[in-house]
Short mmCIF file of C-alpha atoms (C1' of nucleotides) in Angstrom, two decimals:
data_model
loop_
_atom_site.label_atom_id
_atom_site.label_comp_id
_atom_site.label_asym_id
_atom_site.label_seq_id
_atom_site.Cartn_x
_atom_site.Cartn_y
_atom_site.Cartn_z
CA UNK A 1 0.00 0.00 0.00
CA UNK A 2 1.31 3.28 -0.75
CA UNK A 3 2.50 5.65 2.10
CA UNK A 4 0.02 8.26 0.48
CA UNK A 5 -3.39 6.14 0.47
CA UNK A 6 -2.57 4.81 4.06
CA UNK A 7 -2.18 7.89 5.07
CA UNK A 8 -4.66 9.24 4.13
CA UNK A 9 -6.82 6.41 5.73
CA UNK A 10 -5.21 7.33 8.91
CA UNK A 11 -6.42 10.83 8.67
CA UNK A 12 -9.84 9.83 7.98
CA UNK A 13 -9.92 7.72 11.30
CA UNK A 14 -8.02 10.57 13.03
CA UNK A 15 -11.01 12.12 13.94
CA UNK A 16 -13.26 11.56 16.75
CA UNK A 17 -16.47 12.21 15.43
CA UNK A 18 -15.50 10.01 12.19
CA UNK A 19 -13.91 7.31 14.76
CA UNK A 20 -17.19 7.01 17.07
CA UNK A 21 -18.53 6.96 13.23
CA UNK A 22 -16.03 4.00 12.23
CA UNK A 23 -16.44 2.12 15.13
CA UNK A 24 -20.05 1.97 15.55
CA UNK A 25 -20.21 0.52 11.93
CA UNK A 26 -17.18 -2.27 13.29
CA UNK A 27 -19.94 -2.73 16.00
CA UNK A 28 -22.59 -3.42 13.71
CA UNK A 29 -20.92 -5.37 12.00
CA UNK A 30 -22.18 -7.37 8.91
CA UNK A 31 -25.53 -5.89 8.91
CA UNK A 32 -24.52 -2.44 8.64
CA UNK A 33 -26.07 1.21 10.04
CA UNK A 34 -28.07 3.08 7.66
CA UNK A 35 -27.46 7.08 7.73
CA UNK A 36 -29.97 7.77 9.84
CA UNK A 37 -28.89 5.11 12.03
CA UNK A 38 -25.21 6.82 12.67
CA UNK A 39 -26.72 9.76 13.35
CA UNK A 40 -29.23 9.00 16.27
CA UNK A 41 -26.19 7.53 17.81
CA UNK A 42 -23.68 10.10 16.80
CA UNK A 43 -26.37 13.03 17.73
CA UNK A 44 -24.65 15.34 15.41
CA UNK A 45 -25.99 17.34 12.82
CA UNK A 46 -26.84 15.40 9.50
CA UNK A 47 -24.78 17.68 7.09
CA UNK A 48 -21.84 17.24 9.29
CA UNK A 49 -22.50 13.18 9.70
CA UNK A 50 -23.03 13.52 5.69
CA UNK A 51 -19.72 15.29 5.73
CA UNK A 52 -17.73 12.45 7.58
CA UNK A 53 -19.28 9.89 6.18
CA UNK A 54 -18.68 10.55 2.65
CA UNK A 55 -14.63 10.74 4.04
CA UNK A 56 -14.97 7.80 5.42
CA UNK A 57 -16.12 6.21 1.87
CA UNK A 58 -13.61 8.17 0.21
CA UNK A 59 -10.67 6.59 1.97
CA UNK A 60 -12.32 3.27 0.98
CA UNK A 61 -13.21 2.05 4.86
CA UNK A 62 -16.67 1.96 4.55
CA UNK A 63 -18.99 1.43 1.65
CA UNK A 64 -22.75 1.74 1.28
CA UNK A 65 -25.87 0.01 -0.32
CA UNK A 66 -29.02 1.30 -1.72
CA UNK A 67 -32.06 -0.77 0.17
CA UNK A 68 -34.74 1.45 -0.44
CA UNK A 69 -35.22 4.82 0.71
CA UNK A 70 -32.42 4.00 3.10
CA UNK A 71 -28.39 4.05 2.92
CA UNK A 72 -26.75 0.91 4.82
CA UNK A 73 -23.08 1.73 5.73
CA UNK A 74 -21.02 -0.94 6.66
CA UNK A 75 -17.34 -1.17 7.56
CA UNK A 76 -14.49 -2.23 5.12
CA UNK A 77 -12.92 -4.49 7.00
CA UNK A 78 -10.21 -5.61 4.08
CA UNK A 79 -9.13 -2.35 4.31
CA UNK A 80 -8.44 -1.88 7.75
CA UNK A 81 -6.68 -5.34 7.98
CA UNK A 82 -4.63 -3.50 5.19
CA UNK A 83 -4.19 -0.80 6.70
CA UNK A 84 -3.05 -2.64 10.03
CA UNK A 85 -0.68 -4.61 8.02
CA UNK A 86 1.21 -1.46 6.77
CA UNK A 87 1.48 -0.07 10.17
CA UNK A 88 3.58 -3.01 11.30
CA UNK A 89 5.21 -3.83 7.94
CA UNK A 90 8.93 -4.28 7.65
CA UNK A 91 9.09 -3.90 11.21
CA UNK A 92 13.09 -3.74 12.19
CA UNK A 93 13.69 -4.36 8.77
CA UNK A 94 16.71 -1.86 8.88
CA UNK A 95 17.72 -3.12 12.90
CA UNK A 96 20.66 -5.28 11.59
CA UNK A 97 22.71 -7.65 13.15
CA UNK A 98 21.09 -7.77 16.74
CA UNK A 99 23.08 -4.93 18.10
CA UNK A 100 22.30 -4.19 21.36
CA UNK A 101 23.21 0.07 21.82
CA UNK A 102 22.19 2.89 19.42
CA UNK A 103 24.81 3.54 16.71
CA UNK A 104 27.16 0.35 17.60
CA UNK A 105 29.70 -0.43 15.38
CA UNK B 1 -8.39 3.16 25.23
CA UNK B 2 -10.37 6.49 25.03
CA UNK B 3 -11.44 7.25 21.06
CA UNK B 4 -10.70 10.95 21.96
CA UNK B 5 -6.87 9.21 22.67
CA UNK B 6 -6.80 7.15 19.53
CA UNK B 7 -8.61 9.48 17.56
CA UNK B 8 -5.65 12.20 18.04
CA UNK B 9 -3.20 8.97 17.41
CA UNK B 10 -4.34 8.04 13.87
CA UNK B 11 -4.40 11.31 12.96
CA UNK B 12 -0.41 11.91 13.82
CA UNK B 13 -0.14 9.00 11.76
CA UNK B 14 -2.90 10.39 8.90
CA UNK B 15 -0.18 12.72 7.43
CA UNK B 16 2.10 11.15 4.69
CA UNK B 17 5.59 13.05 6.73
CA UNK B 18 4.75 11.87 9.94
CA UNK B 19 3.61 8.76 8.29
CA UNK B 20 7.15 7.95 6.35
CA UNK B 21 8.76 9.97 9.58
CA UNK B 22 7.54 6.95 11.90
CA UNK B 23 7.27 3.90 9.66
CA UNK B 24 10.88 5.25 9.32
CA UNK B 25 11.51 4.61 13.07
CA UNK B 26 10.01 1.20 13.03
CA UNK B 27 11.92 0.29 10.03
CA UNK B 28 15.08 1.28 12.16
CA UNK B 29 13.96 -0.68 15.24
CA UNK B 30 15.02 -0.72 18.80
CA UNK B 31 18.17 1.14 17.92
CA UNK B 32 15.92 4.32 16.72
CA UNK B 33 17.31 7.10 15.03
CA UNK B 34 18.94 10.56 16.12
CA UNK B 35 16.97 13.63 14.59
CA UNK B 36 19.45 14.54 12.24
CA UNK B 37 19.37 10.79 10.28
CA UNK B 38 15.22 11.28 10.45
CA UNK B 39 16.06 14.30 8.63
CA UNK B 40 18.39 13.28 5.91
CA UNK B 41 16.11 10.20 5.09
CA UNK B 42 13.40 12.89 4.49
CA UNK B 43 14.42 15.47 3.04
CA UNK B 44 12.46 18.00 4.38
CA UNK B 45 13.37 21.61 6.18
CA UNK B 46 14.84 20.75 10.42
CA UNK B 47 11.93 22.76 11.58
CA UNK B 48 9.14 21.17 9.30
CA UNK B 49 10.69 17.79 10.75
CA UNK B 50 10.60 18.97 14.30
CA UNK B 51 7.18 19.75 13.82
CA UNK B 52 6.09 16.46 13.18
CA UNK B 53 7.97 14.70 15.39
CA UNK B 54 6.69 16.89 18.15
CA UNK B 55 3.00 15.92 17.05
CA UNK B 56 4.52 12.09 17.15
CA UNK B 57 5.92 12.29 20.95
CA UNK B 58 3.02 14.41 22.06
CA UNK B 59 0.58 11.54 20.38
CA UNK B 60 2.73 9.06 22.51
CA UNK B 61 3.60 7.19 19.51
CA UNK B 62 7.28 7.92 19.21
CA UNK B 63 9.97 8.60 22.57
CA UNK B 64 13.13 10.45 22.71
CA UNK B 65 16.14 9.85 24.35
CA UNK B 66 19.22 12.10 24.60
CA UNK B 67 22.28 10.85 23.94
CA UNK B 68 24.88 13.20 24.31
CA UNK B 69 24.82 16.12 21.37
CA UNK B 70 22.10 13.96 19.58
CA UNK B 71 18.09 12.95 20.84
CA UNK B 72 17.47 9.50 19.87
CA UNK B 73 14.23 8.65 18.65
CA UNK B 74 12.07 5.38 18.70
CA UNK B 75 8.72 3.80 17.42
CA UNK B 76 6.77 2.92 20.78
CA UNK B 77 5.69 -0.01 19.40
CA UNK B 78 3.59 -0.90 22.99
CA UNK B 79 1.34 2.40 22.06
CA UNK B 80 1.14 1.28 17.89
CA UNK B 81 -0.31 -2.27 19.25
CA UNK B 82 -2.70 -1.11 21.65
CA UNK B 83 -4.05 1.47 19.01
CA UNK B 84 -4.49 -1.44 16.75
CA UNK B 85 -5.73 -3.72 19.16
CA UNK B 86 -8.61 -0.64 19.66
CA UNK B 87 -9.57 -0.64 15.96
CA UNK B 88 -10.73 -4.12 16.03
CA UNK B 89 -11.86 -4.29 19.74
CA UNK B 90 -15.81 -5.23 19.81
CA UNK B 91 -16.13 -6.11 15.98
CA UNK B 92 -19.54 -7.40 15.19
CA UNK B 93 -20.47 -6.85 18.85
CA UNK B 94 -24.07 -5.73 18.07
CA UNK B 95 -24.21 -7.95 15.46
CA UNK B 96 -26.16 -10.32 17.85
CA UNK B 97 -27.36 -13.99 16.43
CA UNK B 98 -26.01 -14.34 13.04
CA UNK B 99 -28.86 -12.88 10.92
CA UNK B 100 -27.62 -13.17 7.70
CA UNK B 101 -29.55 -10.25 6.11
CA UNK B 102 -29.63 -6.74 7.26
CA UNK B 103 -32.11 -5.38 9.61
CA UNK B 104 -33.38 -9.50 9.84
CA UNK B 105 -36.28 -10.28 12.34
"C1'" DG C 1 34.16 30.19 27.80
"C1'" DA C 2 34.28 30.11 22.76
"C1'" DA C 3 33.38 27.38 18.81
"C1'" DT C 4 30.66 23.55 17.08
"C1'" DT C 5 26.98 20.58 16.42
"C1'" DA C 6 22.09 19.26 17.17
"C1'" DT C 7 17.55 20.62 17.68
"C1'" DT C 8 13.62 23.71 18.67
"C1'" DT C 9 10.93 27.95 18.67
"C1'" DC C 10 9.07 31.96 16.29
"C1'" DG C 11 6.78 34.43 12.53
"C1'" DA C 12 4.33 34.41 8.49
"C1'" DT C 13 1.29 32.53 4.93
"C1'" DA C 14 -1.49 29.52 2.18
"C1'" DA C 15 -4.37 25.69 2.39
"C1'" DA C 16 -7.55 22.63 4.48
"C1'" DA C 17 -10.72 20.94 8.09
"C1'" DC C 18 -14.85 21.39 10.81
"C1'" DC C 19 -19.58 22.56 11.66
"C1'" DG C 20 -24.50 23.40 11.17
"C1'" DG C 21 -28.51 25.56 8.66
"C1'" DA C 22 -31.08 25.74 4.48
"C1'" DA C 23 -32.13 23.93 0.19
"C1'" DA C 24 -31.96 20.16 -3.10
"C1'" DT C 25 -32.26 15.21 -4.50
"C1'" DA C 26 -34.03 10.47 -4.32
"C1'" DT C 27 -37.22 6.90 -2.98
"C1'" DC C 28 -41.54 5.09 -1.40
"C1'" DG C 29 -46.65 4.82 -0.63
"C1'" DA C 30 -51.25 6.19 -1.72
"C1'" DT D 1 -48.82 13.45 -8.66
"C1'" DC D 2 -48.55 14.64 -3.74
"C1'" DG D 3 -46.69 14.04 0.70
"C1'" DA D 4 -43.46 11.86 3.74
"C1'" DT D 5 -38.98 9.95 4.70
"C1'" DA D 6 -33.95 9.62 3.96
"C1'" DT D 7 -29.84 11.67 2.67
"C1'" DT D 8 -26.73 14.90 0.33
"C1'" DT D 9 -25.06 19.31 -1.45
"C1'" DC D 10 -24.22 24.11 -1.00
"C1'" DC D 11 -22.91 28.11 1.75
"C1'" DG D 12 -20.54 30.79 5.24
"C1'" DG D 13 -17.59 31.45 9.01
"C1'" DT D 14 -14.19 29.98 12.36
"C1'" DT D 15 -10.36 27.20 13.59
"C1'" DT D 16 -6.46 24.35 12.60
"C1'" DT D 17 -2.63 22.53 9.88
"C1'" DA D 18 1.58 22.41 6.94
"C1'" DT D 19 5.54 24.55 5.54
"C1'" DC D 20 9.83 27.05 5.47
"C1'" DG D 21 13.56 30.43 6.82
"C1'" DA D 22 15.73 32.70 10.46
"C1'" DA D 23 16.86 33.13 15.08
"C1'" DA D 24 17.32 30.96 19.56
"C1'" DT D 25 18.40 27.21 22.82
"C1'" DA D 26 21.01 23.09 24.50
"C1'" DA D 27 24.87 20.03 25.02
"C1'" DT D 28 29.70 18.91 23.80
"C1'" DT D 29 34.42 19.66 22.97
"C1'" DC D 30 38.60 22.13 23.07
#
DNA sequence: GAATTATTTCGATAAAACCGGAAATATCGA
DNA sequence: TCGATATTTCCGGTTTTATCGAAATAATTC
C-alpha cells in the first residue's frame, strides 16, 4: 500500500467524530447502520454526519448500499486489515545484526 | 483506550511526513534514530521535521532519548499495538445472532 | 568560555478541516 | 402526482494545519 493512500486512511480515522462513526459501523458489524442510524447515535448534525461519512467512503473504509429509501453503511474491513498490516510492515527491517546500543559499530 | 486518545493517534499518523517519519523509526527498530538521520532520510526543512515529530511524541507514539549532542528517537511499538488492538476491539459486537440479512427479524 | 553541532521555537502565509442551517435530490406509498 | 422519509449538497464562518527560513536554545568539545 502506498504511504500516500494509508495515510490518508489514517487521517480519515483521526477524527473523533469520524472514529465514534467508524467504530459503531465495526460494531454493527455485517448488517450495517443506515445514515440515519449513525446519526441518532452520533447526535450530530446530519450535514456534518453527511460530511464524515462521505470521508470515510472516500478513503475506501466503509462502503454503502441502496435498500430502499435508506443508505446501509457498513465497515471495510479488508481495508483496515490493510491498513493494520502497513502499520507493522517491515518492522526492524533496517535493525541489523542484533546490536544491542544505538549507533554500535 | 479512550477514542478521543486514539482518535488524536491516527491522525499523527494520517499525514504522509509523519507517516514515512515513523514507519521510518520502526523500520530502524530498537536502535531508533537521532533527529538529524530522520532528517536526511526525508528530506524536508529541520523545523518542518521537528514539527512532526513533536506531534509524534506528544501523540505518545514515538519517545526520545538524549544521547549526548544527539536525541534519539524510537517507534513505541507498545502504544502502535494497543491502538491497533482498539480498531478491532468489539467487531460485530451488536451484530447479535447471526442474521444473515440486514435489519433481519 | 568560545566554537561547534544538534535541535527547537518563532513568525508568516497559504491551504484545508470542521460545523450546522437551508435547500436540493431520491425513494416510497397512496 | 402529492406528501413523507432519507440523505446529500451548497454556503458561510471559524479554527487548525503544513511549511519554510531565520533566530534561539542546548549540550559537547577544546
Amino acid at each position: 500500500m502506498d504511504t500516500i493512500i494509508a495515510a490518508s486512511r489514517l487521517e480519515a480515522l483521526g477524527n473523533p467524530t469520524r472514529l465514534s462513526l467508524y467504530r459503531a459501523l465495526v460494531r454493527a458489524g455485517h448488517g450495517g447502520l443506515s445514515v440515519g442510524d449513525c446519526q441518532s447515535r452520533l447526535g450530530i448534525a446530519q450535514s456534518t454526519l453527511s460530511f464524515h461519512l462521505k470521508a470515510l467512503i472516500v478513503a475506501g473504509l466503509v462502503t454503502q448500499e441502496r435498500q430502499g429509501r435508506t443508505l446501509v453503511c457498513r465497515a471495510n474491513f479488508e481495508v483496515m486489515s490493510g491498513l493494520v498490516d502497513f502499520l507493522v510492515a517491515e518492522c526492524c527491517r533496517d535493525e541489523c545484526c542484533g546490536t544491542s546500543e544505538a549507533s554500535a559499530a
